[in-house]
Tab-separated table of C-alpha atoms and ligand atoms in Angstrom:
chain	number	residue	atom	x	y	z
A	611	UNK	CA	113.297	151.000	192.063
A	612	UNK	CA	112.648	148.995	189.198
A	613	UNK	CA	112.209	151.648	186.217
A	614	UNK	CA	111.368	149.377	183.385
A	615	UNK	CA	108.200	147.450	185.909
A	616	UNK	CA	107.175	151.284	186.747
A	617	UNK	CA	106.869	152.485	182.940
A	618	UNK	CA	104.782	149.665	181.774
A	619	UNK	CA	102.597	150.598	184.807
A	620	UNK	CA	102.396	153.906	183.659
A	621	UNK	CA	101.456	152.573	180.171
A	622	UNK	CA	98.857	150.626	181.109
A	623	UNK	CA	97.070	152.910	183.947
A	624	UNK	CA	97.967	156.253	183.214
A	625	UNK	CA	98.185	156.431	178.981
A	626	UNK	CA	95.712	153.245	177.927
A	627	UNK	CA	94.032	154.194	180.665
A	628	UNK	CA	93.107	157.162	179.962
A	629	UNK	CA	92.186	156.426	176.458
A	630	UNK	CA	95.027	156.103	174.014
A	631	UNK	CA	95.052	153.321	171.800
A	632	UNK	CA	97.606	154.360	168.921
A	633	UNK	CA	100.385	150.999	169.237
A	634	UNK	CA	103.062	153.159	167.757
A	635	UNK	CA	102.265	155.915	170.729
A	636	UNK	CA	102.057	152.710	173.423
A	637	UNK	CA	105.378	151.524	172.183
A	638	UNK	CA	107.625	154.556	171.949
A	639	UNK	CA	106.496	155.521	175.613
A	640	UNK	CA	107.287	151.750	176.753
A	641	UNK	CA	110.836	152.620	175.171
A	642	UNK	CA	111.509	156.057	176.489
A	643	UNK	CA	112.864	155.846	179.932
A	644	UNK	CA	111.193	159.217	181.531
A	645	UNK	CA	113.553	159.319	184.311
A	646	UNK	CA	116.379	159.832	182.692
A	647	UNK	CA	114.403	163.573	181.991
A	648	UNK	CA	114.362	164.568	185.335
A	649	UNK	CA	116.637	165.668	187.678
A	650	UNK	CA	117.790	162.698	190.068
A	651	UNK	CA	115.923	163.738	193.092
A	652	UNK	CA	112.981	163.282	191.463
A	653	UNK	CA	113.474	160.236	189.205
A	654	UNK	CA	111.430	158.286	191.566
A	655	UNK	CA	108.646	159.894	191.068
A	656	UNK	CA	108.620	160.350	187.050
A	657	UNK	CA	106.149	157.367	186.476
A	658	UNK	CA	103.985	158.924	188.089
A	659	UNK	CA	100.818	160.870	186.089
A	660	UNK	CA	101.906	164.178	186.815
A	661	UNK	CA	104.200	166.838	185.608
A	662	UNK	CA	107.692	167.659	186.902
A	663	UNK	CA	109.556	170.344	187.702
A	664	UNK	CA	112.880	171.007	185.378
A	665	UNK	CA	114.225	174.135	185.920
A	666	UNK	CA	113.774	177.834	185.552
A	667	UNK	CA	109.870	177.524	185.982
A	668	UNK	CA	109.209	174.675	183.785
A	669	UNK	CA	107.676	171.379	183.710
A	670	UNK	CA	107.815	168.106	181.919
A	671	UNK	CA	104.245	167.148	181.100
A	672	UNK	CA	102.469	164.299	182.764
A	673	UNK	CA	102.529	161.264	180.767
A	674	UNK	CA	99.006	160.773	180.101
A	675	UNK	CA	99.247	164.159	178.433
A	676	UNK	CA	101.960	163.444	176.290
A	677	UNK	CA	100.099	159.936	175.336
A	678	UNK	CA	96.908	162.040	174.267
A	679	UNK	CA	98.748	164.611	172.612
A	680	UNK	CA	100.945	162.680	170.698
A	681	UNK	CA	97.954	159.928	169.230
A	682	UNK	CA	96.146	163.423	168.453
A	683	UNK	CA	99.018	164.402	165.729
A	684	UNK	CA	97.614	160.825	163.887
A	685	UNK	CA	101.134	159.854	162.924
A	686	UNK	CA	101.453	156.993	160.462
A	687	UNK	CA	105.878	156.933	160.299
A	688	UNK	CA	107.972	158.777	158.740
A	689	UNK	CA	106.788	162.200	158.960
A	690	UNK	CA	108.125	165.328	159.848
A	691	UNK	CA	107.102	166.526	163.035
A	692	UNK	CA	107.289	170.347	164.695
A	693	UNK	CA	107.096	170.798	168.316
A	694	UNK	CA	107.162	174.096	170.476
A	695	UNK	CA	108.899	173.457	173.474
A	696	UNK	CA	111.842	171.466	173.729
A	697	UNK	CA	111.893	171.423	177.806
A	698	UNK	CA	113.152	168.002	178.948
A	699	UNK	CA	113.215	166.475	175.891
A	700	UNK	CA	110.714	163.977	176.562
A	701	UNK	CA	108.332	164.719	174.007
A	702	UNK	CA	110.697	164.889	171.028
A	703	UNK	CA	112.753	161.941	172.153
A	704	UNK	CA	108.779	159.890	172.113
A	705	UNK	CA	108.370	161.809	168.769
A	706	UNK	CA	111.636	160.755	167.302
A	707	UNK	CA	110.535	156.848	168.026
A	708	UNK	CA	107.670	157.314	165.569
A	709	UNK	CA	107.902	160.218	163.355
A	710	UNK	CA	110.603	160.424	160.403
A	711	UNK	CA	112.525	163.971	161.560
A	712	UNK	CA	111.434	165.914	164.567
A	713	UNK	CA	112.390	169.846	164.727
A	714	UNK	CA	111.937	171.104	168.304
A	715	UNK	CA	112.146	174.289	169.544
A	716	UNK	CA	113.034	176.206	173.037
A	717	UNK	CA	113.370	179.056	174.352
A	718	UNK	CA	115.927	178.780	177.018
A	719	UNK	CA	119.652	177.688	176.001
A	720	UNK	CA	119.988	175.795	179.393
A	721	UNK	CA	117.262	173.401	179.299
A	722	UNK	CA	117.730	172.813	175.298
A	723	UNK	CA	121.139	171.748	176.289
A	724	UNK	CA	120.020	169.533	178.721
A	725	UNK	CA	117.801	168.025	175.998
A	726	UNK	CA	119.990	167.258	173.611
A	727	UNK	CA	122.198	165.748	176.075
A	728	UNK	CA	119.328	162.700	176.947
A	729	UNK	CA	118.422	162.600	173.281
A	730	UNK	CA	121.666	161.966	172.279
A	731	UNK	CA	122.887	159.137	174.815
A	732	UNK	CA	119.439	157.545	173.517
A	733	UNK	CA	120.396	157.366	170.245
A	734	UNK	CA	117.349	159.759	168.996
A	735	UNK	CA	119.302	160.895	165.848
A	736	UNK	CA	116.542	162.537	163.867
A	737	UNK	CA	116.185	165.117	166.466
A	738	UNK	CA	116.914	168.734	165.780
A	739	UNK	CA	116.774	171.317	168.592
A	740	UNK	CA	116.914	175.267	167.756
A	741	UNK	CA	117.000	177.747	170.834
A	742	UNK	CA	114.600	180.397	170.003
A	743	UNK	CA	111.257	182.170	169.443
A	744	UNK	CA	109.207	179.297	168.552
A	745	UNK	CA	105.735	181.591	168.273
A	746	UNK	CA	107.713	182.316	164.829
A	747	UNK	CA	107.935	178.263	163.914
A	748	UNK	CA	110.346	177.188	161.932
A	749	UNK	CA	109.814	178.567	158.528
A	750	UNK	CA	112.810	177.401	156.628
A	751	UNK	CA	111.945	173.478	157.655
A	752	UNK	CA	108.023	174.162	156.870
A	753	UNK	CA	105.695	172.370	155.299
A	754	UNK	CA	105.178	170.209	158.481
A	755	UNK	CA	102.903	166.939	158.596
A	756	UNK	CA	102.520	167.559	162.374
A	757	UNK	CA	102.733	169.908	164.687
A	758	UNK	CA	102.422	169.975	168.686
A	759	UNK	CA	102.952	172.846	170.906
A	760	UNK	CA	103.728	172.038	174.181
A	761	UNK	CA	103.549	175.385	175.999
A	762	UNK	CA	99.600	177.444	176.216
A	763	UNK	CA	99.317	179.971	173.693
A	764	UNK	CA	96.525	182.789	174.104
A	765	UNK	CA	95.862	182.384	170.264
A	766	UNK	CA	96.837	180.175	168.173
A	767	UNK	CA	99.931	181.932	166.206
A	768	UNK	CA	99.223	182.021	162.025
A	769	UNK	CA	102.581	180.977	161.774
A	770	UNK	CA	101.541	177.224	162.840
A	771	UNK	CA	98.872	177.354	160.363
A	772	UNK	CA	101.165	178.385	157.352
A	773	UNK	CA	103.665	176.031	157.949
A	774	UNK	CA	101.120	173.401	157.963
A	775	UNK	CA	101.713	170.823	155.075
A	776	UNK	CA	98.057	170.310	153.305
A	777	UNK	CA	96.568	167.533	155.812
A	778	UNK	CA	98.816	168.485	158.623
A	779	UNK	CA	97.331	168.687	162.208
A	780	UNK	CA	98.399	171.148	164.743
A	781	UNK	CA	97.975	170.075	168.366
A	782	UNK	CA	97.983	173.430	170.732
A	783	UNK	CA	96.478	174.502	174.191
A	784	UNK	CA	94.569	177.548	173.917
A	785	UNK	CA	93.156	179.346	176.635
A	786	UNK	CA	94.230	182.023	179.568
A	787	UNK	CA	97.593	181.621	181.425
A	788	UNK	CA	96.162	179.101	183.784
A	789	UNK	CA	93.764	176.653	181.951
A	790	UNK	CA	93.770	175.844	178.142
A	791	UNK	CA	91.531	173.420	175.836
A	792	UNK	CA	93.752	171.468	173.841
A	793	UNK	CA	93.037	172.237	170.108
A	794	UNK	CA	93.618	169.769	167.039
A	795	UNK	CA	93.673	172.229	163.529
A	796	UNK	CA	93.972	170.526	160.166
A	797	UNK	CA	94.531	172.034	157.383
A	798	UNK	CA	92.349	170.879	154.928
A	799	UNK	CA	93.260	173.022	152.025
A	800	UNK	CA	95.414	176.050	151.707
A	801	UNK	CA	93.300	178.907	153.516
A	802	UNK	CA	91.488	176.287	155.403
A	803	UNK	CA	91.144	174.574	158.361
A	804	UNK	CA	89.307	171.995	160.747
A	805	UNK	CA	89.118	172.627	164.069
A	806	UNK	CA	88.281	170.379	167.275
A	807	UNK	CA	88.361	170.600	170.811
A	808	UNK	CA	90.337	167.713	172.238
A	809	UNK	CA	90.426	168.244	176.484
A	810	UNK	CA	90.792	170.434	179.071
A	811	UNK	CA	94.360	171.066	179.831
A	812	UNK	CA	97.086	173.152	181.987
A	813	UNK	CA	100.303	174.192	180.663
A	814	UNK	CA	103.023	176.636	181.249
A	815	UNK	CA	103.177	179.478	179.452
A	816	UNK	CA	103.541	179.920	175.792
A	817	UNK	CA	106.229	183.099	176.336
A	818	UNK	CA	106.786	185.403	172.845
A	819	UNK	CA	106.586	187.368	169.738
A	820	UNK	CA	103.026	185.594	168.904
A	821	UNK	CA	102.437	184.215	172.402
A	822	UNK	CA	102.128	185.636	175.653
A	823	UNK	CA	104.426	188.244	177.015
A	824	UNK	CA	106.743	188.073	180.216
A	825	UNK	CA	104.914	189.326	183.489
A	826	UNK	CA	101.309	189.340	181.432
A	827	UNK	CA	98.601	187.288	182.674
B	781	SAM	N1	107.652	169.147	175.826
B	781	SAM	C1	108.334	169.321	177.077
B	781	SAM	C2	108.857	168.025	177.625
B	781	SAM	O1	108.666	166.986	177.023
B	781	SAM	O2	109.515	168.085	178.676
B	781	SAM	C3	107.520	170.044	178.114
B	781	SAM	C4	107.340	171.445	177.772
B	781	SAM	S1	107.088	172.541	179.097
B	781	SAM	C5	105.468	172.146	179.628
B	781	SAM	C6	106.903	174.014	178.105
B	781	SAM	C7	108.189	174.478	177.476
B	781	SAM	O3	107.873	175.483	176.516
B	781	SAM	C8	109.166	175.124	178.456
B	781	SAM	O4	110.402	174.493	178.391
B	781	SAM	C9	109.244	176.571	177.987
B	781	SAM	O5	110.516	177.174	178.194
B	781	SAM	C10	108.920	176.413	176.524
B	781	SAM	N2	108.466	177.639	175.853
B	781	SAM	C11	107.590	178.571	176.293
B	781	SAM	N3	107.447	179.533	175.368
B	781	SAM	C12	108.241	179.194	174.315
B	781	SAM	C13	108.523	179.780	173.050
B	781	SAM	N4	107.988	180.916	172.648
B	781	SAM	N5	109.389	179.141	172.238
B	781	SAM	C14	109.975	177.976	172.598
B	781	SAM	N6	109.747	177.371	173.787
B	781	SAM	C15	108.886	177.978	174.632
């Protein structure tokens, strides 16, 4: 299979297609070789629009998610970027193409070691991954210009909106445990906030302190 023929595909159908126009976005999923996020068995399938299984219950997202998600952060260069929900890797090591320094958290040691294992023979340097809690963000990195969480939270966690830099967007699905709307917040001023409803959307869960619990539904 011809990898590189099958991601521009995926580009053009799956991402442009469904809406996203953002060049940066376009170019660091062109770059990003998917495959290489998912377990061999399956790496024939990972141009395909939907999300992948990756161990211990979770999923990398389907591309044209990722594509939407990442044009809704409205990144410029350079910034610094917090995401919730290391899994794969996929979305930091697309992050890490456009942003200036992307801080990624996870929750389970296995697959943030698998992560930083692809990031690394990619070259993403400005990648750092913490395993923990991220319903608590990460409050000694904060102010962030951007951040995307990557997992559906019942609520969206006060935590993301305090580590918010002043005109900082936070993308987040919000809903019950099996559907969510995606959510773009901006923080306008201190105290205060913009809110939009992107799309529909279905994520894993969001599993924590300021999230859901295990076993709840
Ligand atoms: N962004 C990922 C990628 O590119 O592959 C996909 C994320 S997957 C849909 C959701 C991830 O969120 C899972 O790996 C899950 O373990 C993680 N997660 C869930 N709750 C979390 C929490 N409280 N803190 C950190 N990670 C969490």
């Amino acid at each position: 299979m011809n990898f590189s023929i099958a991601r521009r595909r995926m580009v053009e159908r799956q991402v442009q297609g469904q809406g996203v126009k953002d060049p940066r976005v376009i170019e660091a999923m062109l770059q990003i070789p998917r495959h290489l996020f998912v377990e061999e068995a399956f790496q024939s399938q990972a141009y395909g629009d939907f999300s992948l299984p990756i161990g211990d219950r979770q999923t990398i997202s389907q591309p044209s998610t990722v594509g939407v998600m990442t044009e809704a952060l409205l990144l410029q260069g350079g910034e610094r970027v917090l995401e919730i929900g290391t899994g794969s890797g996929y979305q930091a090591a697309i992050l890490s193409r456009i942003a200036g320094k992307v801080y990624t958290l996870e929750r389970i040691a296995l697959l943030a070691r698998r992560a930083r294992r692809v990031i690394d023979s990619l070259g993403c340097v400005n990648v750092n991954i913490r395993v923990t809690d991220g319903t608590q963000g990460w409050d000694e990195e904060a102010p962030f210009d951007a951040i995307i969480v990557t997992a559906g939270a019942p609520s969206v966690p006060d935590q993301y909106r305090d580590q918010l830099a002043i005109g900082g967007r936070l993308v987040i699905p919000v809903g019950n445990r099996g559907d969510q709307v995606l959510m773009r917040i901006t923080k306008v001023a201190e105290g205060q906030f913009t809110e939009e409803r992107l799309i529909d959307c279905r994520f894993v869960p969001l599993i924590g302190r300021h999230g859901w619990q295990e076993g709840e539904s």
